[in-house]
Short mmCIF file of C-alpha atoms and ligand atoms in Angstrom, two decimals:
data_model
loop_
_atom_site.label_atom_id
_atom_site.label_comp_id
_atom_site.label_asym_id
_atom_site.label_seq_id
_atom_site.Cartn_x
_atom_site.Cartn_y
_atom_site.Cartn_z
CA MET A 951 133.06 -19.63 -21.89
CA THR A 952 130.46 -21.17 -24.18
CA VAL A 953 132.51 -24.37 -24.30
CA GLU A 954 134.89 -25.57 -21.57
CA TYR A 955 137.97 -27.62 -22.38
CA GLU A 956 139.77 -29.76 -19.84
CA ARG A 957 142.39 -32.47 -20.22
CA ARG A 958 142.27 -35.30 -17.68
CA GLY A 959 145.25 -37.52 -18.43
CA PRO A 960 144.66 -39.01 -21.89
CA VAL A 961 141.07 -37.77 -22.06
CA ALA A 962 139.95 -34.34 -23.31
CA VAL A 963 136.61 -33.33 -21.85
CA VAL A 964 134.72 -30.81 -24.00
CA THR A 965 131.71 -29.37 -22.19
CA MET A 966 128.91 -27.27 -23.67
CA ASN A 967 128.40 -24.49 -21.17
CA ARG A 968 125.16 -22.58 -21.65
CA PRO A 969 123.18 -24.33 -18.91
CA GLU A 970 120.89 -21.31 -18.50
CA TYR A 971 119.62 -22.10 -22.03
CA ARG A 972 119.84 -25.87 -21.69
CA ASN A 973 123.01 -25.69 -23.82
CA ALA A 974 121.11 -24.56 -26.91
CA GLN A 975 123.60 -24.55 -29.76
CA ASN A 976 124.18 -21.17 -31.42
CA SER A 977 126.96 -20.56 -33.92
CA ALA A 978 129.28 -19.24 -31.21
CA MET A 979 128.98 -22.62 -29.54
CA THR A 980 129.42 -24.49 -32.83
CA TYR A 981 132.73 -22.77 -33.56
CA ALA A 982 133.85 -23.07 -29.93
CA LEU A 983 133.16 -26.81 -30.12
CA ASP A 984 135.14 -27.00 -33.34
CA ALA A 985 138.07 -25.16 -31.74
CA ALA A 986 137.97 -27.49 -28.73
CA PHE A 987 137.89 -30.62 -30.92
CA SER A 988 140.77 -29.25 -33.02
CA ARG A 989 142.80 -28.65 -29.87
CA ALA A 990 142.17 -32.22 -28.72
CA VAL A 991 143.16 -33.62 -32.13
CA ASP A 992 146.38 -31.59 -32.11
CA ASP A 993 147.39 -32.58 -28.56
CA PRO A 994 149.43 -35.81 -28.77
CA GLU A 995 148.63 -36.51 -25.10
CA VAL A 996 144.91 -36.79 -25.88
CA LYS A 997 143.70 -40.26 -26.90
CA VAL A 998 139.95 -39.96 -26.37
CA ILE A 999 137.50 -37.04 -26.45
CA VAL A 1000 134.39 -36.79 -24.26
CA LEU A 1001 131.56 -34.42 -25.21
CA ALA A 1002 129.37 -33.37 -22.29
CA GLY A 1003 126.81 -30.72 -21.39
CA ALA A 1004 126.94 -28.61 -18.21
CA GLY A 1005 123.92 -28.59 -15.92
CA LYS A 1006 120.74 -30.65 -15.95
CA HIS A 1007 120.60 -31.20 -19.70
CA PHE A 1008 122.97 -32.31 -22.44
CA SER A 1009 121.35 -29.94 -24.96
CA ALA A 1010 117.96 -28.70 -26.08
CA GLY A 1011 119.18 -28.52 -29.69
CA HIS A 1012 119.78 -25.66 -32.08
CA ASP A 1013 119.29 -22.17 -30.70
CA ILE A 1014 116.00 -20.98 -32.18
CA GLY A 1015 115.13 -18.42 -29.54
CA THR A 1016 117.71 -17.30 -26.94
CA PRO A 1017 118.94 -13.68 -26.72
CA GLU A 1018 122.32 -14.86 -28.08
CA ARG A 1019 120.89 -16.45 -31.19
CA ASP A 1020 123.44 -15.45 -33.83
CA VAL A 1021 122.19 -16.65 -37.23
CA ASP A 1022 123.14 -13.32 -38.82
CA VAL A 1023 126.72 -13.29 -37.59
CA SER A 1024 129.66 -14.26 -39.82
CA PHE A 1025 132.23 -16.71 -38.54
CA GLU A 1026 135.32 -17.99 -40.26
CA ARG A 1027 133.98 -21.05 -42.06
CA LYS A 1028 135.57 -24.42 -41.33
CA ALA A 1029 133.36 -27.23 -42.63
CA VAL A 1030 132.64 -26.58 -46.31
CA LEU A 1031 133.99 -24.36 -49.06
CA TRP A 1032 130.92 -22.28 -49.84
CA TRP A 1033 130.10 -18.57 -49.63
CA ASP A 1034 128.99 -16.95 -46.39
CA HIS A 1035 125.26 -17.16 -45.62
CA VAL A 1036 125.32 -13.63 -44.21
CA GLY A 1037 124.08 -11.26 -46.90
CA ALA A 1038 122.45 -14.06 -48.91
CA GLU A 1039 118.68 -14.46 -49.06
CA GLY A 1040 116.02 -17.17 -49.12
CA GLY A 1041 117.13 -20.68 -49.94
CA ASP A 1042 120.59 -19.39 -50.84
CA GLN A 1043 121.03 -18.20 -47.24
CA ARG A 1044 119.60 -21.32 -45.61
CA PHE A 1045 121.49 -23.78 -47.80
CA ALA A 1046 124.80 -21.97 -47.26
CA ARG A 1047 124.31 -21.73 -43.52
CA GLU A 1048 123.07 -25.26 -42.88
CA SER A 1049 125.67 -26.82 -45.19
CA GLU A 1050 128.34 -25.22 -43.02
CA VAL A 1051 127.13 -25.17 -39.42
CA TYR A 1052 124.88 -28.24 -39.35
CA LEU A 1053 125.59 -30.95 -41.93
CA GLY A 1054 129.17 -29.89 -42.66
CA MET A 1055 130.24 -29.48 -39.06
CA CYS A 1056 128.63 -32.74 -38.02
CA ARG A 1057 130.41 -34.61 -40.79
CA ARG A 1058 133.68 -32.92 -39.87
CA TRP A 1059 133.29 -33.98 -36.25
CA ARG A 1060 132.30 -37.53 -37.15
CA GLU A 1061 135.68 -37.79 -38.85
CA ILE A 1062 137.74 -36.61 -35.87
CA PRO A 1063 140.59 -39.16 -35.92
CA LYS A 1064 140.32 -39.94 -32.20
CA PRO A 1065 137.49 -41.82 -30.47
CA THR A 1066 134.71 -39.57 -29.18
CA ILE A 1067 132.16 -40.37 -26.48
CA ALA A 1068 128.99 -38.35 -25.83
CA SER A 1069 128.01 -38.23 -22.16
CA VAL A 1070 124.29 -37.45 -22.12
CA GLN A 1071 121.94 -36.47 -19.30
CA GLY A 1072 118.50 -34.85 -19.32
CA ALA A 1073 117.31 -33.40 -22.61
CA CYS A 1074 118.91 -34.42 -25.92
CA ILE A 1075 116.49 -32.93 -28.41
CA ALA A 1076 116.60 -32.38 -32.19
CA GLY A 1077 119.94 -30.69 -33.03
CA ALA A 1078 121.40 -32.24 -29.87
CA LEU A 1079 120.81 -35.69 -31.34
CA MET A 1080 123.18 -34.70 -34.14
CA LEU A 1081 125.91 -33.90 -31.62
CA ALA A 1082 125.43 -37.21 -29.81
CA TRP A 1083 125.20 -39.19 -33.07
CA VAL A 1084 128.46 -37.89 -34.51
CA CYS A 1085 130.25 -39.25 -31.47
CA ASP A 1086 131.52 -42.83 -31.77
CA MET A 1087 129.85 -43.96 -28.57
CA ILE A 1088 127.10 -42.63 -26.37
CA VAL A 1089 126.84 -43.13 -22.61
CA ALA A 1090 123.54 -41.82 -21.22
CA SER A 1091 122.17 -41.46 -17.72
CA ASP A 1092 118.87 -43.08 -16.88
CA ASP A 1093 117.16 -39.67 -16.80
CA ALA A 1094 118.16 -38.83 -20.38
CA PHE A 1095 115.41 -38.35 -22.95
CA PHE A 1096 115.56 -37.90 -26.69
CA ALA A 1097 113.32 -36.56 -29.44
CA ASP A 1098 113.37 -35.25 -32.98
CA PRO A 1099 110.14 -33.24 -33.14
CA VAL A 1100 110.93 -31.19 -36.25
CA VAL A 1101 108.31 -33.03 -38.35
CA ARG A 1102 105.96 -30.60 -36.49
CA MET A 1103 107.62 -27.91 -38.57
CA GLY A 1104 106.82 -29.92 -41.70
CA ILE A 1105 110.49 -30.87 -42.00
CA PRO A 1106 111.64 -34.52 -42.27
CA GLY A 1107 114.02 -34.58 -39.32
CA VAL A 1108 117.18 -32.73 -38.34
CA GLU A 1109 119.85 -31.83 -40.90
CA TYR A 1110 122.26 -34.67 -40.07
CA PHE A 1111 119.81 -37.38 -41.12
CA ALA A 1112 121.35 -40.44 -39.47
CA HIS A 1113 118.03 -41.71 -38.08
CA PRO A 1114 117.65 -44.92 -40.15
CA TRP A 1115 121.26 -45.91 -39.47
CA VAL A 1116 121.40 -45.20 -35.73
CA LEU A 1117 117.85 -46.30 -34.89
CA GLY A 1118 116.88 -48.75 -37.63
CA PRO A 1119 114.14 -47.86 -40.14
CA ARG A 1120 111.08 -48.71 -38.02
CA ALA A 1121 112.22 -46.92 -34.88
CA ALA A 1122 113.33 -44.00 -37.06
CA LYS A 1123 109.82 -43.74 -38.47
CA GLU A 1124 108.23 -43.95 -35.02
CA VAL A 1125 110.52 -41.23 -33.68
CA LEU A 1126 109.86 -38.97 -36.69
CA PHE A 1127 106.13 -39.66 -37.09
CA THR A 1128 105.24 -39.10 -33.42
CA GLY A 1129 107.87 -36.51 -32.51
CA GLU A 1130 107.57 -37.90 -28.99
CA ARG A 1131 110.27 -38.20 -26.41
CA PHE A 1132 111.90 -41.57 -25.96
CA THR A 1133 113.77 -42.76 -22.90
CA ALA A 1134 117.39 -43.82 -22.54
CA GLN A 1135 116.24 -47.39 -22.00
CA GLN A 1136 114.24 -47.31 -25.24
CA ALA A 1137 117.19 -45.77 -27.10
CA LYS A 1138 119.42 -48.54 -25.76
CA GLU A 1139 117.00 -51.22 -26.98
CA TRP A 1140 117.02 -49.64 -30.43
CA GLY A 1141 120.83 -49.79 -30.45
CA MET A 1142 121.41 -46.02 -30.28
CA LEU A 1143 123.31 -46.08 -26.97
CA ASN A 1144 126.28 -48.02 -25.62
CA ARG A 1145 125.48 -47.71 -21.89
CA VAL A 1146 122.69 -46.46 -19.65
CA VAL A 1147 123.92 -45.68 -16.14
CA PRO A 1148 122.50 -44.02 -13.02
CA ARG A 1149 122.67 -40.22 -13.20
CA ALA A 1150 125.13 -40.09 -10.28
CA ASP A 1151 127.53 -42.41 -12.12
CA LEU A 1152 127.42 -40.79 -15.56
CA GLU A 1153 130.73 -38.98 -15.33
CA THR A 1154 132.68 -41.83 -13.73
CA GLU A 1155 131.24 -44.43 -16.15
CA THR A 1156 132.03 -42.23 -19.15
CA MET A 1157 135.58 -41.61 -17.93
CA ALA A 1158 136.08 -45.32 -17.17
CA LEU A 1159 135.13 -46.21 -20.75
CA ALA A 1160 137.36 -43.43 -22.13
CA GLU A 1161 140.33 -44.62 -20.06
CA LYS A 1162 139.84 -48.21 -21.19
CA ILE A 1163 140.03 -47.04 -24.82
CA ALA A 1164 142.94 -44.71 -24.12
CA VAL A 1165 145.40 -47.59 -23.56
CA MET A 1166 144.98 -48.70 -27.18
CA PRO A 1167 147.42 -47.41 -29.82
CA ARG A 1168 146.50 -44.13 -31.47
CA MET A 1169 146.81 -45.36 -35.06
CA GLY A 1170 144.84 -48.54 -34.32
CA LEU A 1171 142.02 -46.46 -32.91
CA ALA A 1172 142.06 -43.97 -35.78
CA LEU A 1173 142.02 -46.71 -38.42
CA ALA A 1174 139.36 -48.77 -36.63
CA LYS A 1175 137.18 -45.67 -36.43
CA LYS A 1176 137.69 -44.95 -40.11
CA ALA A 1177 136.93 -48.58 -40.94
CA VAL A 1178 133.55 -48.52 -39.20
CA ASN A 1179 132.69 -45.10 -40.61
CA GLN A 1180 133.55 -46.27 -44.12
CA ALA A 1181 131.36 -49.33 -43.61
CA GLU A 1182 128.49 -47.09 -42.47
CA ASP A 1183 128.97 -44.95 -45.56
CA LEU A 1184 128.85 -48.09 -47.71
CA MET A 1185 125.52 -48.81 -45.99
CA GLY A 1186 124.38 -45.56 -47.51
CA LEU A 1187 124.78 -43.14 -44.63
CA ARG A 1188 126.61 -40.42 -46.50
CA SER A 1189 124.72 -40.53 -49.79
CA GLY A 1190 121.41 -41.05 -47.97
CA MET A 1191 122.08 -37.98 -45.89
CA ASP A 1192 122.87 -35.93 -48.99
CA SER A 1193 119.58 -36.89 -50.63
CA VAL A 1194 117.60 -36.12 -47.47
CA PHE A 1195 119.35 -32.76 -47.08
CA GLY A 1196 117.61 -31.86 -50.35
CA LEU A 1197 114.21 -32.83 -48.89
CA HIS A 1198 115.05 -30.87 -45.74
CA HIS A 1199 115.70 -27.74 -47.78
CA PHE A 1200 112.63 -28.31 -49.94
CA ALA A 1201 110.66 -28.31 -46.63
CA HIS A 1202 112.28 -25.07 -45.42
CA ALA A 1203 111.57 -23.47 -48.80
CA HIS A 1204 107.97 -24.70 -48.86
CA ASN A 1205 107.42 -23.28 -45.35
CA ALA A 1206 108.90 -19.96 -46.39
CA GLU A 1207 106.82 -19.83 -49.55
CA MET A 1208 103.58 -20.61 -47.70
CA SER A 1209 104.06 -18.40 -44.68
CA GLY A 1210 105.73 -15.17 -45.66
CA GLY A 1211 109.33 -16.25 -45.31
CA ASP A 1212 109.13 -18.31 -42.11
CA SER A 1213 111.16 -21.42 -42.87
CA LEU A 1214 110.25 -23.03 -39.52
CA GLY A 1215 106.55 -23.35 -40.37
CA GLY A 1216 105.28 -20.99 -37.67
CA GLN A 1217 107.04 -22.86 -34.87
CA ASP A 1218 109.49 -21.36 -32.39
CA ALA A 1219 111.32 -22.58 -29.30
CA ARG A 1220 108.29 -22.02 -27.08
CA SER A 1221 105.69 -23.72 -29.27
CA MET A 1222 108.02 -26.67 -29.88
CA ARG A 1223 108.63 -27.03 -26.16
CA ASP A 1224 104.93 -26.78 -25.31
CA ALA A 1225 104.00 -29.39 -27.93
CA ASN A 1226 106.70 -31.62 -26.51
CA ARG A 1227 105.39 -31.25 -22.97
CA THR A 1228 101.87 -32.28 -23.83
CA SER A 1229 102.98 -35.29 -25.85
ZN1 ZN B 1725 117.24 -26.83 -41.29
#
């Protein structure tokens, strides 16, 4: 299974399960995650949802190079009402696909009416940041590291552009301009994380936090979550993200126009990883 689902008392644990590819997120995983979250929302016994990654790493981000990369496969769309990207071309294809599987899905998951906690170890890179950021809280182990290196592709950050809101504007610029990894401790100082715990304690600390929340009333939690999300949107998160999604797609289109259709600016999983290693 690409995504494992387990209920532990009032807590649903949703685990990305492609450890052989550092849990790189293909569309199969995206829709499996959506199904798991839907199941947790529909189960009245579930009060809190934990999102975790199997193996050494939370996630290396979007799948841009594994054998199961599935960008040309149709799935039943869930996030936005738009036509299928499969069969479309150029910017039409990219905008349709990314509106659904990246920005749309992330927004849908941010609005899950139950508290969500990301439990992060090892790599949390690029698209993986989006998964962690849509969760209400993030508990990370002390070995966790983060980066959004997509400026190397000439693109101003990942599709769910929450950087200025979750990091603050200056840290957001540093993260984007350098593309470098930053540690869990640094992320905590910037206000991106709730807890940093030893690797061996990650699961127990995450579950302890989830269980503490789980004693609160369901409606209180749902409304408190909505209240904070609405406040964030009033701070410009939603409309800011919409405007940056336009820049993001201008960058993809510019790349494609300049390099024979390659919207990633000549970068692939290997070159991105190598650049990341040397930085
Ligand atoms: Zn993109």
